[in-house]
Short mmCIF file of C-alpha atoms and ligand atoms in Angstrom, two decimals:
data_model
loop_
_atom_site.label_atom_id
_atom_site.label_comp_id
_atom_site.label_asym_id
_atom_site.label_seq_id
_atom_site.Cartn_x
_atom_site.Cartn_y
_atom_site.Cartn_z
CA MET A 783 49.08 3.78 23.19
CA ASN A 784 46.69 5.40 25.80
CA ARG A 785 42.79 3.50 26.43
CA ILE A 786 41.19 6.08 23.44
CA GLN A 787 44.19 5.27 21.42
CA SER A 788 44.21 0.80 21.42
CA GLY A 789 40.13 1.48 21.59
CA TRP A 790 40.50 2.47 17.43
CA MET A 791 43.83 -0.24 17.20
CA THR A 792 40.78 -2.62 18.23
CA LEU A 793 38.18 -1.31 16.10
CA LEU A 794 40.23 -0.91 13.89
CA LEU A 795 41.46 -4.48 13.39
CA ALA A 796 37.46 -5.73 13.97
CA GLY A 797 36.90 -3.24 10.73
CA ALA A 798 39.61 -5.24 8.60
CA CYS A 799 38.92 -9.06 9.79
CA LEU A 800 35.48 -7.84 9.03
CA ILE A 801 36.27 -6.85 5.70
CA ALA A 802 39.03 -9.54 5.30
CA MET A 803 36.07 -12.84 6.16
CA ASN A 804 33.34 -11.10 3.78
CA VAL A 805 36.19 -11.35 1.11
CA HIS A 806 37.78 -14.37 2.03
CA SER A 807 34.44 -15.75 2.75
CA GLN A 808 32.34 -13.92 -1.31
CA GLU A 809 35.74 -16.49 -2.68
CA GLU A 810 34.81 -19.28 -1.18
CA ALA A 811 30.83 -19.42 -2.27
CA ASN A 812 30.42 -21.37 -4.71
CA TYR A 813 29.51 -19.75 -7.75
CA ASP A 814 29.68 -23.40 -9.75
CA GLU A 815 26.28 -24.02 -11.80
CA SER A 816 27.06 -27.93 -10.77
CA LYS A 817 27.26 -27.99 -7.88
CA VAL A 818 23.83 -26.78 -6.48
CA PRO A 819 22.81 -29.41 -4.47
CA SER A 820 19.66 -30.61 -5.97
CA PHE A 821 16.11 -30.13 -3.89
CA THR A 822 12.60 -29.43 -3.85
CA LEU A 823 10.92 -26.24 -2.70
CA PRO A 824 7.89 -26.09 -0.42
CA ASP A 825 5.07 -25.35 -3.23
CA PRO A 826 3.13 -22.05 -2.12
CA LEU A 827 -0.16 -24.41 -3.36
CA PHE A 828 -0.20 -26.63 -1.30
CA CYS A 829 -1.31 -26.21 2.10
CA GLN A 830 0.63 -27.49 5.37
CA ASP A 831 -2.21 -30.65 5.66
CA GLY A 832 -1.82 -30.74 1.94
CA THR A 833 -4.95 -29.41 1.26
CA LYS A 834 -4.83 -27.50 -2.79
CA VAL A 835 -5.00 -24.19 -2.97
CA ASP A 836 -7.11 -23.99 -5.98
CA ASN A 837 -8.70 -20.58 -6.12
CA ALA A 838 -8.50 -17.06 -4.86
CA GLY A 839 -10.48 -16.83 -1.14
CA ILE A 840 -7.61 -20.91 -0.01
CA TRP A 841 -5.23 -18.67 -1.08
CA THR A 842 -6.16 -14.67 1.18
CA ASN A 843 -8.01 -16.89 4.23
CA LYS A 844 -5.47 -19.50 4.59
CA ARG A 845 -2.28 -19.92 2.30
CA ARG A 846 -1.06 -16.76 2.87
CA PRO A 847 -1.35 -16.39 6.78
CA GLU A 848 0.33 -19.55 6.74
CA ILE A 849 3.15 -18.52 4.42
CA TYR A 850 3.21 -14.51 6.45
CA ALA A 851 3.56 -16.33 9.70
CA LEU A 852 6.30 -18.76 8.87
CA PHE A 853 8.28 -15.91 7.43
CA ALA A 854 7.74 -13.87 10.39
CA SER A 855 8.54 -16.73 12.61
CA GLN A 856 11.83 -18.04 11.45
CA VAL A 857 12.50 -15.78 8.84
CA TYR A 858 12.45 -12.56 9.78
CA GLY A 859 11.03 -11.59 13.39
CA LYS A 860 6.86 -11.44 14.07
CA THR A 861 6.69 -7.60 14.07
CA PRO A 862 5.34 -6.55 17.52
CA ASP A 863 2.18 -5.92 17.34
CA LYS A 864 2.24 -2.73 20.34
CA LYS A 865 0.93 0.27 18.01
CA VAL A 866 3.44 3.26 18.97
CA GLU A 867 2.00 6.49 18.38
CA LEU A 868 3.52 8.61 16.39
CA THR A 869 4.00 12.59 15.32
CA PHE A 870 4.01 13.43 11.94
CA GLU A 871 5.93 16.90 11.20
CA VAL A 872 5.99 18.45 7.85
CA PHE A 873 9.68 20.49 9.32
CA ASP A 874 10.06 21.65 5.36
CA GLU A 875 8.22 22.26 2.16
CA GLY A 876 8.96 24.37 -0.50
CA GLU A 877 10.16 24.21 -4.20
CA ALA A 878 13.45 22.20 -5.80
CA LEU A 879 15.80 21.31 -7.95
CA GLY A 880 15.56 23.88 -10.34
CA GLY A 881 11.69 24.36 -9.82
CA LYS A 882 10.57 21.16 -10.91
CA ALA A 883 9.72 19.47 -7.70
CA ILE A 884 8.16 20.61 -4.47
CA ARG A 885 10.16 19.08 -1.77
CA ARG A 886 8.47 18.02 1.70
CA GLN A 887 10.27 17.13 4.58
CA VAL A 888 8.50 15.07 7.33
CA ALA A 889 10.44 13.63 11.25
CA PHE A 890 8.15 11.74 13.09
CA TYR A 891 9.22 10.28 16.46
CA PRO A 892 6.99 7.97 18.72
CA LYS A 893 4.42 10.69 20.41
CA ALA A 894 4.86 9.52 24.47
CA GLU A 895 9.36 10.24 23.28
CA PRO A 896 9.58 13.06 21.23
CA HIS A 897 13.06 13.42 20.15
CA GLN A 898 14.07 9.62 19.95
CA PRO A 899 14.24 7.76 17.03
CA ARG A 900 13.33 10.76 15.44
CA MET A 901 13.28 9.09 11.70
CA GLU A 902 12.62 11.74 8.19
CA LEU A 903 10.74 11.35 5.21
CA LEU A 904 12.39 12.73 2.17
CA ILE A 905 9.59 13.23 -0.03
CA TYR A 906 9.67 15.92 -4.22
CA ILE A 907 6.09 15.50 -5.99
CA PRO A 908 6.53 17.19 -9.25
CA LYS A 909 5.82 20.55 -9.28
CA ALA A 910 3.45 19.92 -13.25
CA ALA A 911 1.52 17.41 -10.84
CA SER A 912 -1.87 17.97 -11.25
CA GLY A 913 -3.61 15.98 -9.28
CA PRO A 914 -2.61 13.38 -6.38
CA VAL A 915 0.38 11.54 -8.17
CA PRO A 916 1.58 7.54 -7.03
CA ALA A 917 4.92 7.53 -5.89
CA PHE A 918 7.78 5.30 -5.17
CA VAL A 919 9.37 4.98 -1.95
CA MET A 920 12.24 3.63 -1.09
CA PRO A 921 14.32 3.39 2.04
CA ASN A 922 18.40 5.20 1.71
CA PHE A 923 22.53 3.75 2.86
CA GLN A 924 23.68 6.79 3.73
CA GLY A 925 21.72 9.62 4.41
CA ASN A 926 18.36 11.13 2.62
CA HIS A 927 21.21 13.80 2.30
CA THR A 928 23.14 12.02 -0.15
CA ILE A 929 20.80 10.80 -2.40
CA ASN A 930 20.83 14.11 -3.43
CA ALA A 931 22.74 17.63 -3.73
CA ASP A 932 20.76 20.13 -3.03
CA PRO A 933 21.45 21.96 -0.43
CA GLY A 934 17.87 22.04 1.70
CA ILE A 935 18.37 18.16 2.55
CA HIS A 936 17.84 18.19 5.84
CA ILE A 937 20.89 16.18 7.56
CA SER A 938 19.60 13.78 10.06
CA SER A 939 21.24 14.33 14.01
CA ASN A 940 22.05 10.72 14.08
CA TRP A 941 24.31 11.17 10.90
CA MET A 942 26.27 12.49 13.37
CA THR A 943 26.50 10.53 16.20
CA GLU A 944 25.31 6.88 14.91
CA PHE A 945 26.97 7.17 10.81
CA ARG A 946 30.06 8.24 13.06
CA LYS A 947 30.64 5.89 14.70
CA ASP A 948 32.14 4.07 11.89
CA ASP A 949 35.68 4.29 11.77
CA LYS A 950 35.55 4.99 8.00
CA ASN A 951 32.71 8.23 8.82
CA LYS A 952 34.76 9.00 12.03
CA ASP A 953 36.15 12.65 10.00
CA THR A 954 33.77 12.54 7.70
CA ASP A 955 32.14 16.36 6.73
CA PRO A 956 28.73 15.66 6.25
CA GLU A 957 28.47 18.84 3.08
CA SER A 958 30.54 16.68 1.48
CA THR A 959 28.36 13.56 0.86
CA ARG A 960 26.13 15.94 -0.27
CA GLY A 961 24.85 13.62 -3.10
CA LYS A 962 27.12 10.78 -3.36
CA ALA A 963 24.51 8.48 -3.85
CA SER A 964 23.23 10.22 -6.55
CA SER A 965 23.52 8.00 -9.74
CA ARG A 966 20.91 5.50 -7.84
CA TRP A 967 18.80 8.29 -7.48
CA SER A 968 16.86 8.78 -10.97
CA VAL A 969 15.29 11.86 -9.78
CA ASP A 970 15.06 13.36 -13.30
CA ARG A 971 13.28 10.59 -14.81
CA ILE A 972 10.94 9.99 -12.16
CA LEU A 973 9.77 13.75 -11.55
CA ASP A 974 9.74 13.56 -15.74
CA ALA A 975 7.58 10.85 -15.65
CA GLY A 976 5.16 12.31 -12.98
CA PHE A 977 5.51 10.00 -10.21
CA ALA A 978 6.97 11.71 -5.96
CA LEU A 979 9.68 10.19 -4.95
CA ALA A 980 9.87 9.49 -0.79
CA THR A 981 12.72 7.83 1.58
CA ILE A 982 14.27 7.59 4.47
CA TRP A 983 17.48 7.12 6.26
CA TYR A 984 17.27 3.58 7.47
CA TYR A 985 19.00 4.23 10.27
CA ASP A 986 17.25 6.85 11.60
CA ILE A 987 14.29 3.40 11.71
CA ASP A 988 17.49 1.66 13.32
CA PRO A 989 21.13 1.32 13.13
CA ASP A 990 22.86 -1.34 10.98
CA TYR A 991 24.53 -2.53 13.13
CA ASP A 992 24.25 -5.03 16.41
CA ASP A 993 23.82 -3.77 19.29
CA GLY A 994 21.70 -5.96 21.09
CA PHE A 995 19.06 -3.37 19.95
CA GLN A 996 19.22 -1.25 22.24
CA ASN A 997 18.80 1.47 20.21
CA GLY A 998 16.52 2.27 17.18
CA ILE A 999 12.97 1.25 17.14
CA HIS A 1000 13.23 -2.00 19.45
CA PRO A 1001 13.90 -0.72 22.53
CA LEU A 1002 10.15 1.62 22.60
CA PHE A 1003 7.98 -2.10 21.93
CA TYR A 1004 9.05 -4.19 24.60
CA ASP A 1005 7.36 -5.40 26.93
CA ALA A 1006 8.29 -4.90 31.09
CA GLY A 1007 11.14 -6.57 31.78
CA GLN A 1008 12.43 -7.72 27.81
CA ASN A 1009 14.96 -5.84 27.18
CA GLU A 1010 15.80 -7.86 23.02
CA PRO A 1011 13.32 -9.27 20.98
CA ARG A 1012 13.11 -13.28 21.71
CA PRO A 1013 14.33 -15.13 18.72
CA ASP A 1014 10.36 -15.19 17.38
CA GLN A 1015 10.10 -11.62 17.09
CA TRP A 1016 12.39 -9.04 14.18
CA GLY A 1017 15.24 -7.67 13.46
CA SER A 1018 16.67 -4.37 11.24
CA ILE A 1019 14.62 -5.98 8.44
CA GLY A 1020 11.47 -5.98 9.92
CA ALA A 1021 12.14 -2.81 11.84
CA TRP A 1022 13.26 -1.02 8.70
CA ALA A 1023 10.19 -2.83 7.02
CA TRP A 1024 8.27 -1.35 9.75
CA GLY A 1025 9.75 2.27 8.52
CA LEU A 1026 8.40 2.04 5.86
CA SER A 1027 5.00 1.44 6.38
CA ARG A 1028 4.69 4.52 8.80
CA ALA A 1029 5.87 6.92 6.09
CA LEU A 1030 3.28 4.65 4.11
CA ASP A 1031 0.50 5.72 6.40
CA TYR A 1032 1.92 9.27 5.82
CA LEU A 1033 1.57 8.98 2.36
CA GLU A 1034 -1.46 9.00 2.48
CA SER A 1035 -2.31 11.64 4.70
CA ASP A 1036 -0.26 13.64 1.88
CA GLN A 1037 -2.97 15.54 -0.63
CA ASP A 1038 -0.30 15.84 -3.10
CA ILE A 1039 0.32 11.93 -3.22
CA ASP A 1040 -1.97 8.70 -4.23
CA GLY A 1041 -1.22 7.00 -1.53
CA SER A 1042 -4.18 4.15 -3.08
CA ARG A 1043 -0.10 4.25 -5.98
CA VAL A 1044 2.55 3.98 -3.84
CA ALA A 1045 6.09 1.45 -5.04
CA VAL A 1046 8.58 0.48 -2.18
CA MET A 1047 11.91 -0.31 -3.77
CA GLY A 1048 14.69 -1.17 -2.07
CA HIS A 1049 18.39 -2.83 -2.87
CA SER A 1050 20.44 -5.59 -1.87
CA ARG A 1051 20.10 -5.50 2.15
CA LEU A 1052 16.69 -2.64 1.95
CA GLY A 1053 16.19 -4.17 -1.19
CA LYS A 1054 15.19 -7.74 0.64
CA THR A 1055 13.62 -4.84 3.33
CA ALA A 1056 11.08 -4.07 0.48
CA LEU A 1057 9.32 -7.31 -0.17
CA TRP A 1058 9.37 -7.67 3.69
CA ALA A 1059 7.81 -4.97 3.37
CA GLY A 1060 5.99 -5.17 0.21
CA ALA A 1061 5.24 -8.67 2.02
CA SER A 1062 3.78 -7.02 5.59
CA ASP A 1063 1.96 -3.96 4.52
CA GLU A 1064 -0.65 -4.67 1.43
CA ARG A 1065 -1.28 -1.10 1.05
CA PHE A 1066 1.92 -1.14 -1.21
CA ALA A 1067 0.59 -0.95 -4.81
CA MET A 1068 3.98 -2.69 -6.19
CA VAL A 1069 7.62 -3.82 -4.73
CA ILE A 1070 10.48 -3.63 -6.48
CA SER A 1071 13.41 -6.26 -6.02
CA ASN A 1072 16.91 -3.54 -6.43
CA ASP A 1073 19.68 -7.03 -6.12
CA SER A 1074 18.08 -8.10 -3.24
CA GLY A 1075 19.88 -11.55 -2.90
CA CYS A 1076 20.14 -14.34 0.36
CA GLY A 1077 17.11 -13.41 2.98
CA GLY A 1078 16.15 -11.42 -0.28
CA ALA A 1079 14.13 -12.53 -3.99
CA ALA A 1080 17.46 -15.60 -4.35
CA LEU A 1081 16.48 -18.94 -3.33
CA SER A 1082 18.76 -20.21 0.22
CA ARG A 1083 17.92 -23.69 -0.86
CA ARG A 1084 19.89 -23.48 -4.40
CA ARG A 1085 23.19 -21.80 -1.72
CA PHE A 1086 24.28 -20.11 -4.76
CA GLY A 1087 26.77 -17.42 -3.52
CA GLU A 1088 26.43 -15.61 -0.22
CA THR A 1089 24.70 -18.49 1.92
CA VAL A 1090 21.36 -18.66 5.06
CA ASN A 1091 25.06 -19.30 7.07
CA ARG A 1092 27.11 -16.57 6.23
CA ILE A 1093 24.64 -14.16 6.20
CA ASN A 1094 23.61 -14.77 9.74
CA HIS A 1095 27.05 -15.00 11.18
CA ALA A 1096 28.03 -11.80 8.55
CA PHE A 1097 24.89 -9.62 10.56
CA PRO A 1098 23.25 -10.74 12.70
CA HIS A 1099 20.70 -8.13 13.88
CA TRP A 1100 19.40 -8.86 10.15
CA PHE A 1101 16.42 -11.88 10.40
CA CYS A 1102 15.15 -13.01 13.74
CA ASP A 1103 17.24 -15.55 16.21
CA ASN A 1104 15.55 -18.93 14.67
CA PHE A 1105 16.79 -17.79 11.50
CA ASN A 1106 19.72 -19.83 12.37
CA ARG A 1107 17.83 -22.75 13.09
CA TYR A 1108 18.69 -22.97 8.73
CA ASN A 1109 22.23 -22.87 8.96
CA ASN A 1110 23.80 -24.57 6.39
CA ASN A 1111 20.40 -26.85 6.32
CA GLU A 1112 18.31 -24.46 4.01
CA ASP A 1113 16.04 -28.45 2.90
CA ALA A 1114 14.70 -27.69 6.36
CA LEU A 1115 13.07 -23.52 6.15
CA PRO A 1116 9.43 -24.85 5.56
CA VAL A 1117 9.81 -21.30 3.29
CA ASP A 1118 11.50 -20.82 0.86
CA GLN A 1119 11.98 -16.94 -0.88
CA HIS A 1120 10.22 -17.42 -3.77
CA MET A 1121 6.92 -17.68 -1.34
CA LEU A 1122 8.14 -14.19 -0.29
CA ILE A 1123 7.45 -12.98 -4.08
CA ALA A 1124 4.28 -15.00 -4.00
CA LEU A 1125 3.12 -12.53 -0.88
CA CYS A 1126 3.79 -9.58 -2.50
CA ALA A 1127 0.24 -11.56 -5.62
CA PRO A 1128 -1.45 -9.81 -6.53
CA ARG A 1129 0.32 -6.50 -6.84
CA PRO A 1130 2.87 -6.71 -9.20
CA VAL A 1131 6.55 -7.24 -7.96
CA TYR A 1132 10.05 -6.49 -10.21
CA VAL A 1133 13.31 -9.12 -9.05
CA ALA A 1134 16.32 -7.29 -10.75
CA SER A 1135 19.86 -8.69 -10.80
CA ALA A 1136 23.60 -7.77 -12.08
CA GLN A 1137 24.98 -9.59 -14.64
CA ASP A 1138 28.01 -9.29 -11.94
CA ASP A 1139 26.35 -9.55 -8.82
CA ARG A 1140 27.27 -13.53 -8.13
CA TRP A 1141 27.37 -13.11 -4.23
CA ALA A 1142 22.85 -11.95 -5.22
CA ASP A 1143 22.59 -15.27 -6.78
CA PRO A 1144 21.07 -13.66 -10.16
CA ARG A 1145 19.26 -17.09 -11.57
CA GLY A 1146 18.74 -17.53 -7.91
CA GLU A 1147 16.48 -14.66 -8.04
CA PHE A 1148 15.20 -15.74 -10.55
CA LEU A 1149 14.15 -18.52 -10.20
CA SER A 1150 11.78 -17.02 -7.72
CA ALA A 1151 9.90 -14.79 -9.40
CA LYS A 1152 9.45 -17.51 -12.11
CA TYR A 1153 7.83 -20.09 -8.93
CA ALA A 1154 6.24 -17.64 -7.44
CA SER A 1155 4.57 -17.66 -10.53
CA PRO A 1156 2.08 -19.61 -10.28
CA VAL A 1157 -0.05 -18.37 -7.34
CA TYR A 1158 -0.23 -14.98 -9.65
CA ARG A 1159 -1.58 -16.54 -12.76
CA LEU A 1160 -3.66 -18.21 -10.31
CA LEU A 1161 -5.11 -14.89 -8.58
CA THR A 1162 -4.49 -12.06 -12.20
CA GLY A 1163 -4.23 -14.85 -15.01
CA GLN A 1164 -0.33 -13.43 -15.31
CA GLY A 1165 2.98 -14.17 -13.58
CA LEU A 1166 6.33 -14.39 -14.87
CA ASN A 1167 6.58 -14.11 -18.51
CA ALA A 1168 10.01 -16.85 -19.23
CA SER A 1169 10.62 -20.48 -18.30
CA GLU A 1170 13.91 -19.17 -19.07
CA MET A 1171 16.50 -17.00 -17.92
CA PRO A 1172 16.68 -14.26 -20.25
CA ASP A 1173 18.92 -13.10 -21.38
CA VAL A 1174 21.37 -9.61 -20.12
CA ASN A 1175 19.19 -5.94 -20.75
CA GLN A 1176 16.31 -8.16 -22.08
CA PRO A 1177 13.60 -6.97 -19.66
CA VAL A 1178 11.08 -10.09 -18.97
CA GLN A 1179 7.65 -7.07 -17.83
CA GLY A 1180 4.39 -7.57 -17.14
CA ARG A 1181 2.87 -8.75 -13.65
CA VAL A 1182 6.01 -10.12 -12.50
CA SER A 1183 8.81 -8.67 -13.96
CA TYR A 1184 12.25 -9.67 -13.56
CA HIS A 1185 15.64 -8.77 -15.81
CA ILE A 1186 19.30 -9.17 -15.63
CA ARG A 1187 21.03 -6.24 -16.08
CA THR A 1188 25.03 -5.47 -17.01
CA GLY A 1189 27.29 -4.56 -14.14
CA LYS A 1190 27.53 -4.64 -11.62
CA HIS A 1191 25.53 -4.82 -7.49
CA ASP A 1192 24.58 -1.11 -7.32
CA VAL A 1193 21.05 1.06 -8.41
CA THR A 1194 21.46 2.40 -11.89
CA ASP A 1195 19.54 4.96 -14.62
CA TYR A 1196 18.96 1.00 -16.16
CA ASP A 1197 17.34 0.00 -13.14
CA TRP A 1198 14.67 2.90 -12.54
CA GLU A 1199 14.05 3.05 -16.50
CA GLN A 1200 13.08 -0.69 -16.20
CA TYR A 1201 10.57 0.25 -12.92
CA ILE A 1202 9.27 3.84 -13.72
CA ASN A 1203 8.25 1.64 -16.81
CA VAL A 1204 6.53 -1.13 -15.02
CA ALA A 1205 4.34 1.85 -12.62
CA SER A 1206 3.32 2.64 -15.05
CA ARG A 1207 1.20 0.95 -16.51
CA PHE A 1208 -0.03 -0.26 -13.40
CA LEU A 1209 0.01 2.54 -11.29
CA LYS A 1210 -1.25 5.45 -13.24
C1 GTR B 1800 26.26 -7.92 1.97
C2 GTR B 1800 25.75 -8.53 1.93
C3 GTR B 1800 24.60 -8.59 1.31
C4 GTR B 1800 24.37 -7.16 0.61
C5 GTR B 1800 24.62 -5.84 0.77
C6 GTR B 1800 23.90 -4.64 0.46
O1 GTR B 1800 27.60 -7.90 2.40
O2 GTR B 1800 25.97 -9.78 2.16
O3 GTR B 1800 23.25 -9.65 2.02
O4 GTR B 1800 23.00 -6.84 2.35
O5 GTR B 1800 25.74 -6.11 2.04
O6 GTR B 1800 23.08 -4.49 1.55
O7 GTR B 1800 25.14 -4.51 0.23
#
């Protein structure tokens, strides 16, 4: 075996071990409701100094900043204050999808460093629109070109380099992956409902593997002599959320889109990202979490399915280092995920689960929406309209929405139908 062969062998073995570990820990996780420990959640309506939050002013000026700072320093990591100037370049524009849409593709990259990282935003705007439209922005997992078979979607150059590093992708012809993820993207339904859709491949912002934060956007923000984020600074979820805000910067400047009516939506790890983006950037007018699970909508203290310890070991780059303090120590967390949902208030928020997705703890996701509701009620008079978990496929919709649908961890047309329904109510 030469060095290259032995290198691949090591990678293959490492990959096989990771998959085995994942399956193993998914099997070992607790799925028994009677074994969920009893716990006390921090109350979003009491400040750390004991002040009761009984009006919008105290929430906005005192408690919200306090909760946000705790999530920033203990969970996702702080986004550096430093501003990096970006160039936005529209590199493609024209009719697409059989005349139904205008497709626009925009690259953005640091002014000072014109090549890397280069992020690409793909936008479809309903051709029939007569004025600026509301939009959904959602990051994607496998490349912009996988969300639809449209041959005009540019394939990111990072796909050829970063994505192919992964053994299972190394021989893949990117052309063969066009439209591969289209079942998760109800593009026609979205356009027909009068919304634009914008998406960005999360690898373009920060490739999703642990490399000590040498690639992606992190290095742009290092202080002199710094070469990795400090324990309270952002990991990859923070970086992806930053990328979504930069997408919004562009959308605000696009004459066909109403930047004040943009919903941020994400699935799974990107659902965690959408929630953090919505909490961090109040310009997002609505926040949607699809099957975001541990570190997303699910309450950490329930320890049902994926746990803080498991996620920090499997994905050491997603959260900040400080989050490791809470491995097998959830009760010490100064926050829980219902408070992340509360940070989205007063904007409409939607939490969705899937019945077979026990790893993401559907009940824990529901409870977060429920326990965030007192904050929504204080600010808007409306919270989640259910005190018990609804049956499958019986969405509860309003300013705080929740559904659990039949099926597995995924984004389906059913999910989109619900999001469009609520977004039409609030963003149109
Ligand atoms: C899993 C991880 C989950 C979820 C999921 C995904 O392996 O344990 O937290 O984020 O990946 O993003 O698909």
